[in-house]
Amino acid sequence: MAKSLVFTVATDGYDQAFARNITSHRRYAKKYGHDYQLVSGPGSDVLNREVAWLKIPLLIGAIDAGYESIMFVDGDAAIQKKCPNFEALFEDGYDAYLANGHSGRPNSGVIIIKSTTEVKAMLERVLQGYGKPLASIDSVGWGENGYVIHELRKYERFKNVSLKWNNTWDIKLKDYIRHYTGPMRKLYEFSVSERQAWDEICSRPKIKGEGFLTNGRDFFEALSTLYSRVTNDTPCFSAFDFSWCGFPKSRRSDLSVGKLTVHSCVNIDEMDPDNPYSMELAKGLRLSGANVITGADGFWDLDYSKIDVLHIQWMEVLCGWKAPTEEMVEKIEHRIQEIAETTKIVFTFHNLLPKKDFGRLGFKLLDIVAMYASAFIHLSNESIAKIKEQYKGCEWVEKDNHYVCRHGDFDYYRMVEEDWPELTQLDGSGSTVLVFGGIRNKDELDFSLNVGDKLAQQGHNLILAGPVSDEAMHWKERKGIQNPERSKILRLHQRVQNEHVKALLKKADVVLIPRAERLNSGVVFLAHSFGVPVVCSDEVTLSESLNVTRGVVYRKNNVDDAVNAILSVFKREQLEKIENEAACFLFKKKCMSWISIADQHLKIYQSV
């Protein structure tokens, strides 16, 4: 076995349609003394075009098999006779080498890696990203390439190499690897037999859309089955390991006796978390001595006889955040009933109501989870009363098992700061109020804009940063919004990237919470984490911390009252502003420590 590997994935007849290319791969590997492996044969009816993902676990498997350097080449790419040894690209500090494709972003048709723990972790993050929505800057419409782009944008050990190493568009270029995809496909001169194979491929239906398999478990099971089949007779790749996909390596029997084992039923990407709350709580629990397993699919897969606590943060995760069917709700009920025979179930009330598009089945699902829950966790004292009022008459609501564990800090965002160019469009004069996070309905949007209009008349600014639901504004209208230079109202209706959060908070003199009839708002605690004063409606569950942190409340849905509250903060003297910031940081230290919050959770887990 050599220390280096070249391999090709050409399933479903691609090896026949591009037979001459495959020959060039073999010739190249032999020339430089690399091992070569063609991965071919039938693909997967389940995966369809998403069989393109296979290259990612194969790269990881090749690392685990002991190869020090690896090159993957698509079957529709030809390696020229003059192509240098790919190892000549290697530089200190870099371990992933890709060229840009015709879209101007890295193309995963040729991936060259130097085996390191860092590059393996990056490839695992790509794999674990399957099914997550991608921003337009990353998305390519199908397959794994968008997820590769997403990770490489943040990966400091990535080297963007010359187009010669993966030429997808420049006809005149004297390239090393010519990739017959996109605009280059028409130049490939198929032989008679290759043409027959290609015509058959083109006649197949093509399922489009990144992550079209909505159940991640189904995807990874299909991928592992295909991987095991195509690698069965070769030592070039290790056995498929579900830990690559984010599934736990261990079960209770493998763990230290006496430690509490908790399954936090939520997907966590520690490199780019959608919600740092879940990530930080899991870290805190581990530091406090618990064994913590994460992942939503574990609800269906894990052996709960070896797990002490199932903690459901959001019930919607049980059906992938998509509106369930009656059949799905029945399956969830049956599974929860099974789990409850051996395991304590704890449920956190983050929201007053189920996700709106779940309809009546959302309330049915809540009732099922709540009936089997051993304990309920609330983020404020007032939350308990509000839940009991909202669900008066439900058998479970009167149980004596409601506990309070407040929200932790958002210091995670301090570590990932990047400038956000769009913020330069904001008018530099006056003070600035920030509305951060998702706008769920038209009332919240109109309220925010009306407040912004009145503040702008007095020389101040408003930033609206976060996604807006279709209920609040049609997507076509959102797409048409343009921010002029020196905007007094800056509208950024998109998911805010983690690395831009700190830049937003730096701009803010006040954070406005435009929401009413909500149970909680993480934005309140985000503002506390950065010492920014909060102006919030008099909704008691939202404003509970404001007395301590010197925020201001306004009468619910009253625009003038909100404007006056904001202006009162703007007018504070410098010494008072310093005292306000100190009050926020003191509250954060006393009440928002993740270790302290994790300890509170552990006491609840152990007491029920």
Coordinates of C-alpha atoms in Angstrom, one line a residue, residues 204-464:
R204 CA -33.2 9.3 -16.0
P205 CA -35.3 11.5 -13.8
K206 CA -33.3 14.0 -11.8
I207 CA -34.4 15.0 -8.3
K208 CA -33.2 18.5 -7.6
G209 CA -32.6 20.4 -4.4
E210 CA -29.9 20.2 -1.8
G211 CA -31.0 18.0 1.1
F212 CA -34.2 16.7 -0.7
L213 CA -34.3 13.7 1.7
T214 CA -35.8 15.5 4.6
N215 CA -35.0 12.7 7.1
G216 CA -31.3 12.9 7.8
R217 CA -31.4 9.4 9.2
D218 CA -32.7 8.0 5.9
F219 CA -29.9 9.8 4.0
F220 CA -27.1 8.6 6.2
E221 CA -28.4 5.0 6.3
A222 CA -28.6 5.0 2.4
L223 CA -25.1 6.6 2.2
S224 CA -23.6 4.1 4.6
T225 CA -25.2 1.2 2.7
L226 CA -23.8 2.4 -0.6
Y227 CA -20.4 3.1 0.9
S228 CA -20.2 -0.4 2.4
R229 CA -21.1 -2.0 -0.9
V230 CA -18.7 -0.1 -3.1
T231 CA -15.7 -0.4 -0.7
N232 CA -16.3 -4.1 0.3
D233 CA -13.3 -5.5 -1.5
T234 CA -10.7 -2.7 -1.1
P235 CA -8.3 -1.8 1.7
C236 CA -8.2 1.8 0.4
F237 CA -11.1 2.9 2.7
S238 CA -11.9 2.1 6.3
A239 CA -15.3 0.9 7.4
F240 CA -18.1 3.5 7.4
D241 CA -18.3 5.2 10.9
F242 CA -21.5 6.9 11.9
S243 CA -19.6 9.2 14.1
W244 CA -18.4 11.0 10.9
C245 CA -22.1 12.0 10.5
G246 CA -22.4 13.4 14.1
F247 CA -23.9 10.3 15.7
P248 CA -22.5 9.3 19.1
K249 CA -19.6 6.8 19.2
S250 CA -20.6 5.5 22.7
R251 CA -23.5 4.1 24.6
R252 CA -24.1 3.9 28.3
S253 CA -22.2 0.6 28.7
D254 CA -19.0 2.3 27.4
L255 CA -19.2 5.2 29.9
S256 CA -18.0 5.7 33.4
V257 CA -20.3 4.2 36.0
G258 CA -22.2 6.8 38.0
K259 CA -22.2 9.6 35.4
L260 CA -25.6 10.8 34.2
T261 CA -26.2 10.2 30.5
V262 CA -28.3 12.8 28.7
H263 CA -29.6 12.8 25.2
S264 CA -30.1 16.4 24.1
C265 CA -32.5 15.9 21.2
V266 CA -31.1 18.7 18.9
N267 CA -28.6 18.9 16.1
I268 CA -25.5 20.9 17.0
D269 CA -22.9 22.2 14.6
E270 CA -20.2 23.4 17.0
M271 CA -18.3 25.2 14.2
D272 CA -21.4 27.1 13.0
P273 CA -24.3 26.7 15.4
D274 CA -27.7 27.8 14.4
N275 CA -28.5 28.4 18.1
P276 CA -25.6 28.6 20.5
Y277 CA -28.0 28.0 23.4
S278 CA -28.0 24.2 22.8
M279 CA -24.3 24.0 22.1
E280 CA -23.3 26.0 25.3
L281 CA -25.7 24.0 27.5
A282 CA -24.3 20.7 26.2
K283 CA -20.7 21.9 26.9
G284 CA -21.7 23.1 30.4
L285 CA -23.3 19.7 31.1
R286 CA -20.2 17.9 30.1
L287 CA -18.0 20.2 32.2
S288 CA -20.3 19.4 35.1
G289 CA -19.7 15.7 34.7
A290 CA -22.6 14.5 32.5
N291 CA -22.2 12.3 29.4
V292 CA -24.1 14.2 26.7
I293 CA -25.3 12.7 23.4
T294 CA -26.6 15.2 20.8
G295 CA -28.5 14.8 17.6
A296 CA -32.2 14.8 16.6
D297 CA -32.1 11.5 14.8
G298 CA -31.0 9.8 18.0
F299 CA -34.7 10.0 19.1
W300 CA -35.4 7.1 16.7
D301 CA -32.0 5.3 16.8
L302 CA -30.7 5.3 20.4
D303 CA -31.1 2.5 22.9
Y304 CA -32.7 4.5 25.7
S305 CA -32.4 1.7 28.2
K306 CA -28.8 3.0 28.6
I307 CA -29.8 6.7 28.8
D308 CA -31.0 8.5 31.9
V309 CA -32.6 11.6 30.4
L310 CA -34.1 12.6 27.1
H311 CA -34.2 16.4 27.0
I312 CA -36.4 17.8 24.3
Q313 CA -35.7 21.5 23.8
W314 CA -38.1 22.0 20.9
M315 CA -40.8 19.4 20.1
E316 CA -40.8 20.4 16.5
V317 CA -37.4 18.8 16.0
L318 CA -39.1 15.4 16.4
C319 CA -40.5 15.8 12.9
G320 CA -37.6 17.7 11.3
W321 CA -39.4 21.1 11.9
K322 CA -41.8 20.2 9.1
A323 CA -45.6 20.1 9.6
P324 CA -46.4 16.5 10.6
T325 CA -49.0 14.1 9.4
E326 CA -51.4 12.1 11.6
E327 CA -49.2 9.1 10.9
M328 CA -46.0 10.8 12.0
V329 CA -47.6 12.1 15.2
E330 CA -48.8 8.5 16.0
K331 CA -45.2 7.2 15.4
I332 CA -43.8 9.9 17.7
E333 CA -46.3 9.0 20.4
H334 CA -45.5 5.3 20.2
R335 CA -41.7 6.1 20.4
I336 CA -42.1 8.4 23.4
Q337 CA -44.2 5.8 25.2
E338 CA -41.3 3.3 24.6
I339 CA -38.7 5.8 25.8
A340 CA -40.6 6.8 28.9
E341 CA -40.5 3.1 30.2
T342 CA -36.8 3.5 30.9
T343 CA -35.9 7.1 30.7
K344 CA -36.9 10.4 32.2
I345 CA -38.2 13.0 29.7
V346 CA -37.6 16.7 30.2
F347 CA -39.1 19.4 28.1
T348 CA -38.2 23.1 27.9
F349 CA -40.8 25.6 27.0
H350 CA -39.1 28.0 24.6
N351 CA -42.3 29.0 22.9
L352 CA -45.9 29.6 24.0
L353 CA -47.5 28.0 21.0
P354 CA -46.4 25.3 18.5
K355 CA -45.0 26.3 15.2
K356 CA -47.9 27.9 13.3
D357 CA -47.9 25.7 10.2
F358 CA -48.3 22.6 12.5
G359 CA -51.9 23.5 13.0
R360 CA -54.0 21.3 15.4
L361 CA -51.4 18.6 15.1
G362 CA -48.9 20.9 16.8
F363 CA -51.1 21.0 19.9
K364 CA -51.6 17.3 19.7
L365 CA -47.8 16.8 19.6
L366 CA -47.3 19.1 22.5
D367 CA -49.9 17.2 24.5
I368 CA -48.1 13.9 23.8
V369 CA -44.6 15.3 24.8
A370 CA -46.0 17.0 27.9
M371 CA -48.0 13.9 29.1
Y372 CA -44.9 11.8 29.2
A373 CA -42.6 14.6 30.6
S374 CA -41.1 14.1 34.0
A375 CA -40.2 17.8 34.3
F376 CA -40.7 21.1 32.5
I377 CA -38.1 23.8 32.3
H378 CA -38.9 27.5 31.9
L379 CA -36.6 30.4 31.1
S380 CA -38.4 32.8 33.5
N381 CA -40.6 32.7 36.6
E382 CA -43.4 34.3 34.7
S383 CA -43.3 31.6 32.0
I384 CA -44.8 29.0 34.4
A385 CA -47.9 31.1 35.1
K386 CA -48.3 31.9 31.4
I387 CA -48.1 28.3 30.3
K388 CA -50.5 27.3 33.0
E389 CA -53.0 29.9 31.9
Q390 CA -52.6 29.1 28.2
Y391 CA -53.1 25.3 28.7
K392 CA -55.6 25.5 31.5
G393 CA -57.6 22.2 31.6
C394 CA -54.8 20.0 30.2
E395 CA -54.0 17.2 32.6
W396 CA -50.2 17.7 32.5
V397 CA -50.1 21.4 33.1
E398 CA -51.1 21.1 36.8
K399 CA -48.2 18.7 37.6
D400 CA -45.8 19.9 40.3
N401 CA -42.8 19.6 38.1
H402 CA -42.2 23.0 36.6
Y403 CA -38.7 24.5 37.1
V404 CA -36.8 27.7 36.1
C405 CA -33.4 27.7 34.5
R406 CA -32.6 31.1 32.8
H407 CA -31.0 31.6 29.5
G408 CA -27.2 31.7 29.4
D409 CA -24.9 34.2 27.8
F410 CA -24.1 34.6 24.1
D411 CA -20.4 35.1 24.5
Y412 CA -19.8 32.6 21.7
Y413 CA -20.5 35.5 19.2
R414 CA -17.5 37.4 20.6
M415 CA -15.1 34.8 19.2
V416 CA -16.3 34.8 15.6
E417 CA -16.4 38.5 14.6
E418 CA -16.2 39.7 11.0
D419 CA -17.0 43.0 9.5
W420 CA -20.4 43.2 7.7
P421 CA -20.0 45.5 4.6
E422 CA -23.8 46.2 4.5
L423 CA -23.6 48.1 7.8
T424 CA -21.6 50.8 6.0
Q425 CA -24.8 51.9 4.3
L426 CA -26.2 53.1 7.7
D427 CA -26.3 56.8 8.3
G428 CA -23.4 57.6 10.6
S429 CA -25.2 60.4 12.5
G430 CA -27.6 60.0 15.5
S431 CA -28.0 57.0 17.7
T432 CA -29.0 53.5 16.5
V433 CA -31.7 51.1 17.6
L434 CA -31.4 47.4 16.6
V435 CA -34.2 45.0 16.0
F436 CA -32.6 41.6 15.8
G437 CA -33.9 38.1 14.9
G438 CA -36.9 36.7 13.1
I439 CA -40.0 38.8 12.4
R440 CA -42.9 36.4 12.5
N441 CA -45.9 38.5 11.5
K442 CA -46.9 41.8 9.9
D443 CA -47.7 43.4 13.2
E444 CA -44.1 43.0 14.4
L445 CA -42.8 44.3 11.1
D446 CA -45.1 47.3 10.9
F447 CA -44.4 48.2 14.6
S448 CA -40.7 48.2 14.0
L449 CA -40.9 50.3 10.8
N450 CA -43.2 52.8 12.4
V451 CA -40.8 53.2 15.4
G452 CA -38.0 53.6 12.9
D453 CA -39.8 56.3 10.9
K454 CA -40.5 58.3 14.1
L455 CA -36.9 58.0 15.2
A456 CA -35.5 58.9 11.8
Q457 CA -37.5 62.2 12.0
Q458 CA -35.4 63.0 15.0
G459 CA -32.1 62.1 13.4
H460 CA -31.7 58.5 14.7
N461 CA -31.3 55.1 12.9
L462 CA -33.0 51.7 12.9
I463 CA -31.4 48.4 11.8
L464 CA -33.7 45.5 11.1

